[in-house]
Coordinates of C-alpha atoms in Angstrom, one line a residue:
X84 CA 56.4 91.3 142.7
X85 CA 53.0 89.6 142.6
X86 CA 51.7 86.8 140.4
X87 CA 49.7 89.1 138.0
X88 CA 52.8 91.3 137.6
X89 CA 54.9 88.3 136.7
X90 CA 52.4 87.0 134.2
X91 CA 52.1 90.4 132.5
X92 CA 55.9 90.8 132.3
X93 CA 56.1 87.4 130.7
X94 CA 53.5 88.3 128.0
X95 CA 55.3 91.6 127.4
X96 CA 58.6 90.0 126.8
X97 CA 57.4 87.5 124.1
X98 CA 58.6 88.6 120.7
X99 CA 56.0 88.6 118.0
X100 CA 57.9 86.8 115.3
X101 CA 61.0 85.3 116.8
X102 CA 59.7 81.8 117.4
X103 CA 57.4 80.6 114.6
X104 CA 57.0 77.2 116.2
X105 CA 54.6 78.4 118.9
X106 CA 51.5 78.1 116.7
X107 CA 52.4 75.2 114.5
X108 CA 50.1 72.6 116.1
X109 CA 46.9 71.9 114.1
X110 CA 44.8 72.4 117.3
X111 CA 46.3 75.9 117.9
X112 CA 45.6 76.7 114.2
X113 CA 42.0 75.6 114.5
X114 CA 41.5 77.6 117.7
X115 CA 42.9 80.8 116.3
X116 CA 40.9 80.4 113.0
X117 CA 37.7 79.9 114.9
X118 CA 38.3 83.0 117.1
X119 CA 39.2 85.3 114.3
X120 CA 36.4 84.1 112.0
X121 CA 33.7 84.9 114.5
X122 CA 32.5 81.3 114.7
X123 CA 31.6 80.1 118.2
X124 CA 34.7 78.7 119.8
X125 CA 34.7 75.1 120.9
X126 CA 37.2 73.7 123.3
X127 CA 39.7 71.5 121.4
X128 CA 40.0 67.8 122.3
X129 CA 36.4 67.4 123.4
X130 CA 34.3 65.0 121.4
X131 CA 30.8 66.1 120.5
X132 CA 28.1 65.9 118.0
X133 CA 29.7 68.2 115.3
X134 CA 32.8 67.0 113.8
X135 CA 34.2 65.5 116.9
X136 CA 34.5 68.9 118.6
X137 CA 32.1 69.4 121.5
X138 CA 30.7 72.7 122.4
X139 CA 31.3 74.1 125.8
X140 CA 29.2 72.9 128.6
X141 CA 26.5 74.9 130.3
X142 CA 28.9 76.2 132.9
X143 CA 31.1 77.5 130.1
X144 CA 29.0 80.1 128.5
X145 CA 29.9 81.8 125.3
X146 CA 30.6 85.5 125.5
X147 CA 31.7 88.3 123.2
X148 CA 35.3 89.5 123.6
X149 CA 36.5 91.9 120.9
X150 CA 35.5 90.5 117.6
X151 CA 35.4 86.8 118.4
X152 CA 33.3 85.1 121.1
X153 CA 35.0 82.9 123.7
X154 CA 34.1 81.4 127.0
X155 CA 34.6 83.7 130.0
X156 CA 36.5 81.0 131.8
X157 CA 39.2 81.2 129.1
X158 CA 39.3 85.0 128.9
X159 CA 42.5 85.5 130.7
X160 CA 44.1 82.5 129.1
X161 CA 43.1 83.7 125.7
X162 CA 44.7 87.0 126.2
X163 CA 47.9 85.4 127.3
X164 CA 47.8 83.0 124.4
X165 CA 47.3 85.7 121.9
X166 CA 50.1 87.7 123.4
X167 CA 52.6 84.8 123.1
X168 CA 51.6 83.7 119.5
X169 CA 53.0 84.8 116.2
X170 CA 51.4 87.3 113.9
X171 CA 49.2 85.5 111.3
X172 CA 50.9 84.7 108.1
X173 CA 49.8 86.1 104.8
X174 CA 48.0 83.0 103.9
X175 CA 46.4 82.6 107.3
X176 CA 47.6 79.1 107.7
X177 CA 50.1 77.7 110.3
X178 CA 53.0 75.8 108.9
X179 CA 53.2 72.1 109.7
X180 CA 55.7 70.8 112.3
X181 CA 56.7 67.6 113.8
X182 CA 54.4 66.3 116.5
X183 CA 55.5 67.2 120.1
X184 CA 54.9 64.9 123.1
X185 CA 52.7 66.4 125.8
X186 CA 54.9 64.6 128.5
X187 CA 57.1 66.7 130.8
X188 CA 60.4 65.2 129.8
X189 CA 63.5 65.5 131.9
X190 CA 65.0 68.1 129.6
X191 CA 62.0 70.4 130.1
X192 CA 62.0 69.8 133.8
X193 CA 65.7 70.7 134.0
X194 CA 65.0 73.9 132.0
X195 CA 62.2 74.7 134.4
X196 CA 64.3 74.2 137.4
X197 CA 67.0 76.4 135.9
X198 CA 64.8 79.4 135.3
X199 CA 62.9 79.0 138.5
X200 CA 66.1 79.2 140.5
X201 CA 67.0 82.5 138.8
X202 CA 63.5 84.0 139.1
X203 CA 63.1 83.0 142.7
X204 CA 66.4 84.7 143.6
X205 CA 65.3 88.0 142.1
X206 CA 61.8 87.9 143.7
X207 CA 63.2 86.9 147.1
X208 CA 65.6 89.8 147.1
X209 CA 62.8 92.3 146.5
X210 CA 60.9 91.0 149.5
X211 CA 63.8 90.4 151.8
X212 CA 64.9 94.0 151.7
X213 CA 61.7 95.2 153.3
X214 CA 62.7 93.9 156.7
X215 CA 66.2 95.4 156.4
X216 CA 65.2 99.0 155.9
X217 CA 65.2 99.8 159.6
X218 CA 68.7 98.4 160.1
X219 CA 69.9 100.2 157.0
X220 CA 68.6 103.5 158.2
X221 CA 70.3 103.0 161.6
X222 CA 73.7 101.8 160.1
X223 CA 73.8 104.6 157.5
X224 CA 72.3 107.3 159.8
X225 CA 69.7 107.9 157.1
X226 CA 66.1 109.1 157.3
X227 CA 63.2 106.9 156.4
X228 CA 62.5 109.1 153.3
X229 CA 66.1 108.5 152.1
X230 CA 66.5 104.8 152.9
X231 CA 63.2 103.9 151.1
X232 CA 65.1 104.7 147.9
X233 CA 66.8 101.4 148.3
X234 CA 63.4 99.9 147.2
X235 CA 62.3 102.8 145.0
X236 CA 65.5 102.8 142.9
X237 CA 65.1 99.0 142.3
X238 CA 61.5 99.4 141.2
X239 CA 62.2 102.3 138.8
X240 CA 65.0 100.2 137.2
X241 CA 62.5 97.4 136.7
X242 CA 59.9 99.8 135.2
X243 CA 62.3 100.9 132.5
X244 CA 63.8 97.4 131.9
X245 CA 60.6 95.4 131.3
X246 CA 59.5 97.2 128.1
X247 CA 63.0 96.6 126.7
X248 CA 63.1 92.9 127.3
X249 CA 61.0 91.9 124.3
X250 CA 63.2 93.9 121.9
X251 CA 66.3 92.4 123.5
X252 CA 65.1 88.9 123.1
X253 CA 64.4 89.5 119.4
X254 CA 67.8 91.1 118.9
X255 CA 70.1 88.8 121.0
X256 CA 68.1 85.7 121.8
X257 CA 66.5 84.5 125.0
X258 CA 69.4 82.4 126.3
X259 CA 71.9 85.2 125.7
X260 CA 69.7 87.7 127.5
X261 CA 69.1 85.3 130.4
X262 CA 72.9 84.9 130.9
X263 CA 73.3 88.7 130.7
X264 CA 70.5 89.3 133.2
X265 CA 71.9 86.8 135.7
X266 CA 75.3 88.4 135.4
X267 CA 74.1 91.9 135.9
X268 CA 71.9 90.9 138.8
X269 CA 74.7 89.0 140.5
X270 CA 77.2 91.8 140.0
X271 CA 74.8 94.3 141.3
X272 CA 74.1 92.1 144.3
X273 CA 77.8 91.8 145.1
X274 CA 78.2 95.6 144.9
X275 CA 75.2 96.2 147.1
X276 CA 76.8 94.0 149.8
X277 CA 79.9 96.3 149.7
X278 CA 77.9 99.5 150.0
X279 CA 79.5 102.1 152.3
X280 CA 76.7 104.7 152.3
X281 CA 73.0 105.0 151.6
X282 CA 73.9 106.7 148.3
X283 CA 76.2 103.9 147.1
X284 CA 73.6 101.3 148.0
X285 CA 70.9 103.1 146.1
X286 CA 73.2 103.4 143.0
X287 CA 74.1 99.7 143.1
X288 CA 70.4 98.8 143.6
X289 CA 69.7 100.5 140.2
X290 CA 72.2 98.1 138.6
X291 CA 70.7 95.2 140.4
X292 CA 67.2 96.2 139.2
X293 CA 68.3 96.3 135.6
X294 CA 69.2 92.7 135.8
X295 CA 66.3 91.7 138.1
X296 CA 63.8 93.4 135.9
X297 CA 64.8 91.1 133.0
X298 CA 65.0 87.9 134.9
X299 CA 61.3 87.3 135.7
X300 CA 59.9 88.0 132.2
X301 CA 62.7 86.1 130.6
X302 CA 62.0 83.1 132.8
X303 CA 58.4 83.0 131.7
X304 CA 59.3 83.6 128.1
X305 CA 61.9 80.7 128.0
X306 CA 59.4 78.3 129.5
X307 CA 56.5 79.3 127.3
X308 CA 58.7 78.8 124.2
X309 CA 60.0 75.4 125.2
X310 CA 56.7 74.0 126.5
X311 CA 54.5 74.3 123.4
X312 CA 50.8 74.5 123.4
X313 CA 50.2 71.0 124.9
X314 CA 52.4 71.5 128.0
X315 CA 52.3 75.3 128.5
X316 CA 49.7 75.2 131.2
X317 CA 51.5 72.8 133.4
X318 CA 54.9 74.4 132.8
X319 CA 53.5 77.9 133.7
X320 CA 52.2 76.5 137.0
X321 CA 55.9 75.6 137.7
X322 CA 57.0 79.1 136.7
X323 CA 54.5 80.6 139.1
X324 CA 56.2 79.1 142.1
X325 CA 58.6 82.0 142.7
X326 CA 55.7 84.5 142.6
X327 CA 53.8 82.5 145.2
X328 CA 56.8 81.6 147.4
X329 CA 58.7 84.8 147.5
X330 CA 56.2 87.0 149.4
X331 CA 55.9 84.3 152.1
X332 CA 59.5 83.2 152.4
X333 CA 61.2 86.5 151.7
X334 CA 60.6 88.6 154.8
X335 CA 61.4 85.7 157.3
X336 CA 64.5 84.7 155.3
X337 CA 65.6 88.4 155.2
X338 CA 65.0 88.6 159.0
X339 CA 67.2 85.5 159.6
X340 CA 70.0 87.0 157.5
X341 CA 69.7 90.5 159.1
X342 CA 69.8 89.1 162.6
X343 CA 72.5 86.5 161.7
X344 CA 75.4 87.5 159.5
X345 CA 74.0 91.0 158.8
X346 CA 72.1 92.9 156.2
X347 CA 74.9 92.7 153.6
X348 CA 74.2 89.0 153.3
X349 CA 70.7 89.7 151.9
X350 CA 72.7 90.7 148.8
X351 CA 75.7 88.4 149.0
X352 CA 73.5 85.3 149.1
X353 CA 72.4 86.1 145.5
X354 CA 76.0 85.7 144.2
X355 CA 76.4 81.9 144.6
X356 CA 72.8 81.3 143.5
X357 CA 73.3 83.3 140.3
X358 CA 76.6 81.4 139.7
X359 CA 74.7 78.1 140.0
X360 CA 72.0 79.3 137.7
X361 CA 74.6 80.3 135.1
X362 CA 76.2 76.9 135.3
X363 CA 72.8 75.2 134.9
X364 CA 72.0 77.5 131.9
X365 CA 74.9 76.2 129.8
X366 CA 73.2 72.8 129.4
X367 CA 69.7 73.4 130.7
X368 CA 68.6 76.1 128.2
X369 CA 69.0 75.6 124.5
X370 CA 69.8 78.4 122.1
X371 CA 66.9 79.5 119.8
X372 CA 66.9 80.9 116.4
X373 CA 66.6 84.7 116.1
X374 CA 64.9 86.6 113.3
X375 CA 67.0 88.0 110.5
X376 CA 66.1 91.6 111.5
X377 CA 64.8 92.6 114.8
X378 CA 62.5 95.7 115.2
X379 CA 64.5 98.9 115.9
X380 CA 64.9 100.1 119.4
X381 CA 63.1 103.3 120.5
X382 CA 66.3 105.0 121.7
X383 CA 64.8 108.4 122.0
X384 CA 61.9 107.0 124.0
X385 CA 64.3 105.3 126.4
X386 CA 66.3 108.6 126.7
X387 CA 63.1 110.5 127.6
X388 CA 61.1 108.1 129.7
X389 CA 63.9 106.8 132.0
X390 CA 64.9 110.3 133.4
X391 CA 61.2 111.4 133.4
X392 CA 60.3 108.7 135.9
X393 CA 63.4 109.2 138.0
X394 CA 63.0 113.0 138.1
X395 CA 59.3 112.8 138.9
X396 CA 59.8 110.4 141.8
X397 CA 62.8 112.4 143.1
X398 CA 60.6 115.5 142.9
X399 CA 58.0 113.8 145.1
X400 CA 60.7 112.8 147.6
X401 CA 62.2 116.3 147.7
X402 CA 58.7 118.0 147.4
X403 CA 60.4 120.2 144.8
X404 CA 58.4 122.0 142.2
X405 CA 61.4 122.3 140.0
X406 CA 62.0 118.6 139.8
X407 CA 58.3 117.8 139.4
X408 CA 58.0 120.4 136.6
X409 CA 61.1 119.0 134.8
X410 CA 59.6 115.4 135.1
X411 CA 56.3 116.6 133.7
X412 CA 58.1 118.2 130.7
X413 CA 60.2 115.1 130.0
X414 CA 57.0 113.0 130.2
X415 CA 55.2 115.3 127.8
X416 CA 58.2 115.2 125.4
X417 CA 58.1 111.4 125.5
X418 CA 54.4 111.4 124.8
X419 CA 54.8 113.6 121.7
X420 CA 57.7 111.5 120.5
X421 CA 55.8 108.2 121.0
X422 CA 52.8 109.6 119.0
X423 CA 55.0 110.7 116.1
X424 CA 57.8 108.1 115.9
X425 CA 57.8 105.6 113.1
X426 CA 59.4 102.9 115.2
X427 CA 57.5 100.9 117.8
X428 CA 57.4 103.2 120.8
X429 CA 58.7 102.1 124.2
X430 CA 55.2 102.7 125.6
X431 CA 52.3 103.5 123.3
X432 CA 50.2 106.4 124.7
X433 CA 47.4 105.5 122.3
X434 CA 46.6 102.5 124.5
X435 CA 45.3 104.9 127.1
X436 CA 42.6 106.2 124.9
X437 CA 40.6 103.0 125.4
X438 CA 38.4 103.2 128.6
X439 CA 39.0 99.6 129.8
X440 CA 42.8 99.8 129.5
X441 CA 42.9 103.3 131.0
X442 CA 40.8 102.2 133.9
X443 CA 42.9 99.1 134.5
X444 CA 46.1 101.1 134.4
X445 CA 44.8 103.7 136.9
X446 CA 43.6 100.9 139.1
X447 CA 46.9 99.1 138.9
X448 CA 48.8 102.3 139.8
X449 CA 46.7 103.1 142.9
X450 CA 46.6 99.4 144.0
X451 CA 50.4 99.2 143.9
X452 CA 50.7 102.4 145.8
X453 CA 48.7 101.0 148.7
X454 CA 50.1 97.5 148.8
X455 CA 53.7 98.7 148.7
X456 CA 52.7 101.2 151.4
X457 CA 51.9 98.3 153.7
X458 CA 55.1 96.5 152.7
X459 CA 57.1 99.6 153.7
X460 CA 55.2 100.7 156.8
X461 CA 54.5 97.5 158.6
X462 CA 58.1 96.3 159.0
X463 CA 59.2 99.7 160.1
X464 CA 56.3 99.9 162.7
X465 CA 57.1 96.5 164.2
X466 CA 60.8 97.4 164.5
X467 CA 60.9 101.1 165.4
X468 CA 57.7 101.2 167.5
X469 CA 57.3 97.7 168.9
X470 CA 61.0 96.9 169.2
X471 CA 60.8 93.6 167.3
X472 CA 63.7 92.2 165.5
X473 CA 63.9 91.7 161.7
X474 CA 62.9 88.0 161.9
X475 CA 59.8 88.7 164.0
X476 CA 58.8 91.5 161.8
X477 CA 59.2 89.3 158.7
X478 CA 57.0 86.6 160.2
X479 CA 54.3 89.1 161.1
X480 CA 54.1 90.1 157.4
X481 CA 53.3 86.5 156.3
X482 CA 49.5 86.9 156.8
X483 CA 49.2 89.4 153.9
X484 CA 50.7 86.9 151.5
X485 CA 48.6 84.1 152.9
X486 CA 45.5 86.2 152.3
X487 CA 46.4 86.5 148.7
X488 CA 47.1 82.8 148.2
X489 CA 43.8 81.8 149.8
X490 CA 41.8 84.3 147.8
X491 CA 43.3 83.6 144.4
X492 CA 41.3 80.4 143.5
X493 CA 38.0 82.0 144.6
X494 CA 38.8 85.2 142.7
X495 CA 39.3 83.3 139.5
X496 CA 36.0 81.4 139.8
X497 CA 33.9 84.4 140.7
X498 CA 35.5 86.5 137.9
X499 CA 34.5 83.9 135.4
X500 CA 30.9 84.1 136.5
X501 CA 30.4 87.8 137.4
X502 CA 33.1 89.6 135.4
X503 CA 35.9 91.8 136.5
X504 CA 34.1 94.9 137.7
X505 CA 32.1 93.5 140.7
X506 CA 35.1 91.4 141.8
X507 CA 37.5 94.4 141.7
X508 CA 34.9 96.6 143.5
X509 CA 34.6 93.9 146.2
X510 CA 38.4 93.7 146.5
X511 CA 38.8 97.5 146.9
X512 CA 35.9 97.5 149.4
X513 CA 37.8 94.9 151.5
X514 CA 41.1 96.6 151.2
X515 CA 39.9 100.0 152.5
X516 CA 38.7 98.7 155.9
X517 CA 41.9 96.7 156.3
X518 CA 43.9 99.9 155.8
X519 CA 41.7 101.7 158.3
X520 CA 42.3 99.0 160.8
X521 CA 46.1 99.5 160.3
X522 CA 45.6 103.2 160.8
X523 CA 44.5 102.4 164.4
X524 CA 48.0 101.2 165.4
X525 CA 49.4 102.3 168.8
X526 CA 52.3 101.3 170.9
X527 CA 50.6 98.2 172.2
X528 CA 48.1 97.2 169.4
X529 CA 47.3 93.5 169.3
X530 CA 49.4 91.6 166.9
X531 CA 46.4 89.4 166.3
X532 CA 44.4 92.3 165.1
X533 CA 47.1 93.6 162.8
X534 CA 47.6 90.1 161.4
X535 CA 43.9 89.8 160.7
X536 CA 44.0 93.2 158.9
X537 CA 46.9 92.1 156.8
X538 CA 45.2 88.8 156.0
X539 CA 42.1 90.8 154.9
X540 CA 44.3 93.2 153.0
X541 CA 46.0 90.4 151.0
X542 CA 42.7 88.9 150.1
X543 CA 41.4 92.2 149.0
X544 CA 44.4 92.9 146.8
X545 CA 44.0 89.6 145.1
X546 CA 40.5 90.5 144.1
X547 CA 41.4 94.0 143.2
X548 CA 44.4 93.2 141.0
X549 CA 44.1 89.7 139.4
X550 CA 41.0 90.4 137.2
X551 CA 42.5 93.7 136.0
X552 CA 44.7 91.9 133.5
X553 CA 41.8 90.4 131.6
X554 CA 39.7 93.5 131.8
X555 CA 42.6 95.6 130.4
X556 CA 42.4 93.6 127.1
X557 CA 38.7 94.0 126.7
X558 CA 37.9 94.7 123.0
X559 CA 41.6 95.0 122.1
X560 CA 43.1 93.8 118.9
X561 CA 45.4 90.7 119.4
X562 CA 48.3 92.5 117.9
X563 CA 48.1 95.3 120.5
X564 CA 48.1 92.9 123.5
X565 CA 52.0 92.6 123.9
X566 CA 52.4 96.4 123.9
X567 CA 49.4 96.8 126.3
X568 CA 50.9 94.3 128.7
X569 CA 54.3 96.0 128.7
X570 CA 52.7 99.4 129.4
X571 CA 50.4 98.0 132.1
X572 CA 53.4 96.3 133.9
X573 CA 55.4 99.6 133.7
X574 CA 52.5 101.6 135.1
X575 CA 52.0 99.2 138.0
X576 CA 55.7 99.2 138.9
X577 CA 55.9 103.0 138.8
X578 CA 52.9 103.1 141.1
X579 CA 54.7 100.9 143.6
X580 CA 57.8 103.2 143.5
X581 CA 55.8 106.4 143.7
X582 CA 53.8 104.9 146.6
X583 CA 56.9 104.0 148.5
X584 CA 58.4 107.5 148.0
X585 CA 55.3 109.4 148.9
X586 CA 54.5 107.4 152.0
X587 CA 58.1 107.5 153.2
X588 CA 58.1 111.3 152.9
X589 CA 54.8 111.5 154.8
X590 CA 56.0 109.2 157.5
X591 CA 59.2 111.1 158.0
X592 CA 57.3 114.4 158.2
X593 CA 55.0 113.0 160.9
X594 CA 57.9 111.5 162.8
X595 CA 59.7 114.8 162.8
X596 CA 56.6 116.7 164.0
X597 CA 55.7 114.1 166.6
X598 CA 59.0 112.6 167.9
X599 CA 57.5 111.5 171.1
X600 CA 54.6 109.6 169.5
X601 CA 56.0 107.4 166.7
X602 CA 53.0 105.1 166.8
X603 CA 50.7 108.0 166.0
X604 CA 53.0 109.0 163.1
X605 CA 52.5 105.5 161.6
X606 CA 48.8 105.7 162.2
X607 CA 48.5 109.0 160.4
X608 CA 50.5 107.6 157.4
X609 CA 48.2 104.6 157.2
X610 CA 45.3 107.0 156.7
X611 CA 47.0 108.0 153.4
X612 CA 47.3 104.4 152.4
X613 CA 43.5 104.0 153.0
X614 CA 42.9 107.1 150.9
X615 CA 44.9 105.6 148.0
X616 CA 43.0 102.4 148.3
X617 CA 39.6 104.3 148.3
X618 CA 40.6 106.3 145.2
X619 CA 40.9 103.0 143.3
X620 CA 37.1 102.7 143.5
X621 CA 36.8 105.4 140.8
X622 CA 38.7 103.5 138.0
X623 CA 37.1 100.2 139.2
X624 CA 33.7 101.6 138.3
X625 CA 34.9 102.1 134.7
X626 CA 36.0 98.5 134.2
X627 CA 34.0 96.4 131.7
X628 CA 31.5 94.1 133.2
X629 CA 30.6 90.6 132.2
X630 CA 30.6 90.3 128.4
X631 CA 27.2 89.7 126.9
X632 CA 26.5 86.2 125.6
X633 CA 26.6 85.7 121.9
X634 CA 24.8 83.3 119.6
X635 CA 26.4 80.9 117.2
X636 CA 26.2 83.4 114.3
X637 CA 28.2 86.0 116.3
X638 CA 25.2 88.1 117.2
X639 CA 24.8 89.3 120.8
X640 CA 22.0 87.8 122.8

């Protein structure tokens, strides 16, 4: 799970009314009032000529976003801020509250350490499994197309769970749901370690995914609520540690466990860590007040969407028209229900009528298909074709994560200056050649060449995915942002699961048709990955460009 996915999951899980203290500071009230009134936004805390509030510097140009102008540099932060704040009160004023220190006190640091431990466990498990698939296929005498469901089932469970997390926090409270998520994830991990067949492991991975899908958004939610406006930026940087560390440390750590005590310890190792996180939670995370009445759960939507995603993905795996047709029918039924229901739908189809959001969703779907294709294919290639062990295969995957880490700071700066569209187009243009390089794999292809391709791939994916979150909210009403974030996260996760299923079927077909040339089979499959990456150019062209500058009176220059 990548950084942008973690951030979007956190925004999606923030309840709209459960924690009124989030916007109580006068500075937050002034900021919101300025943005909603159409007045030019001035960065709080900067002294200037007018009323002690300085206008943005020349480097921080004012642009039009939706109905209120804001600096492009703060575009992503504004979207996240609006998604995590309360709905405006009837009077439009924020209630007063006691002043909060902006110092990171020991209690807050203890809370941050508690949730980071849980989030890191869930993210490491997702990346560690990638280097164990070859061993799992061998031990269970399963095909690649079947064993990839160990990853696909987990991702599908996450896709269904993330939209439910916000409702669950409103209904039961963040601490209660955190304890529940850790317990479910730990129990699922223990059961995965006892699996006796591929089918049992896949079933237990679904249970594990139901817990893991809640852990990451809950961790971001708990920290955002506890930090307040003054400390949220610093605390969120701590919360981002698991998303940055897991892709780098996960594959090598998984390789050590697979080659040491065995693949079962990839799952067993989560049990004591979850137990430690549960003990830390008792004192580290305070209980928070819940609203008197939580919004109703879209039970019908859950009953329709969950099987629709599972049946569609299974139909792709079996290449069965019957299952694909049934999945389409269930998905259509969910769409009709979501458009007619009086309760808040699990996913709102109306969001996809806006061009920026629809383009961002399509781009996220295709990007996840290609990036998870690399995560599935490269470890299998190194182990099945080159004969490397799990540890060596895990280490050879590190360049992709390094490419992402190195590109992230530059991507943010360029996006602020040029807008999302050119950055995403450049990212896709870099990703396609990287996939083409991987398609040239043979039985003795240079590891240096493949590492360079993965480094390029990681950098391209950072540019192709990070600006999408800000672009998706272009012109969107603040009240719709939490629902949009939830939908975008679900679409991206489904794209990852569909990509893994489709590419595994293609690879298995090529291996069966060319049993004496496994390297060529992997090369043929990587051409499909390149095609998915190239298709992302189409929705990228529809993304909004740089917002036009606005004058102080709200008119566009």
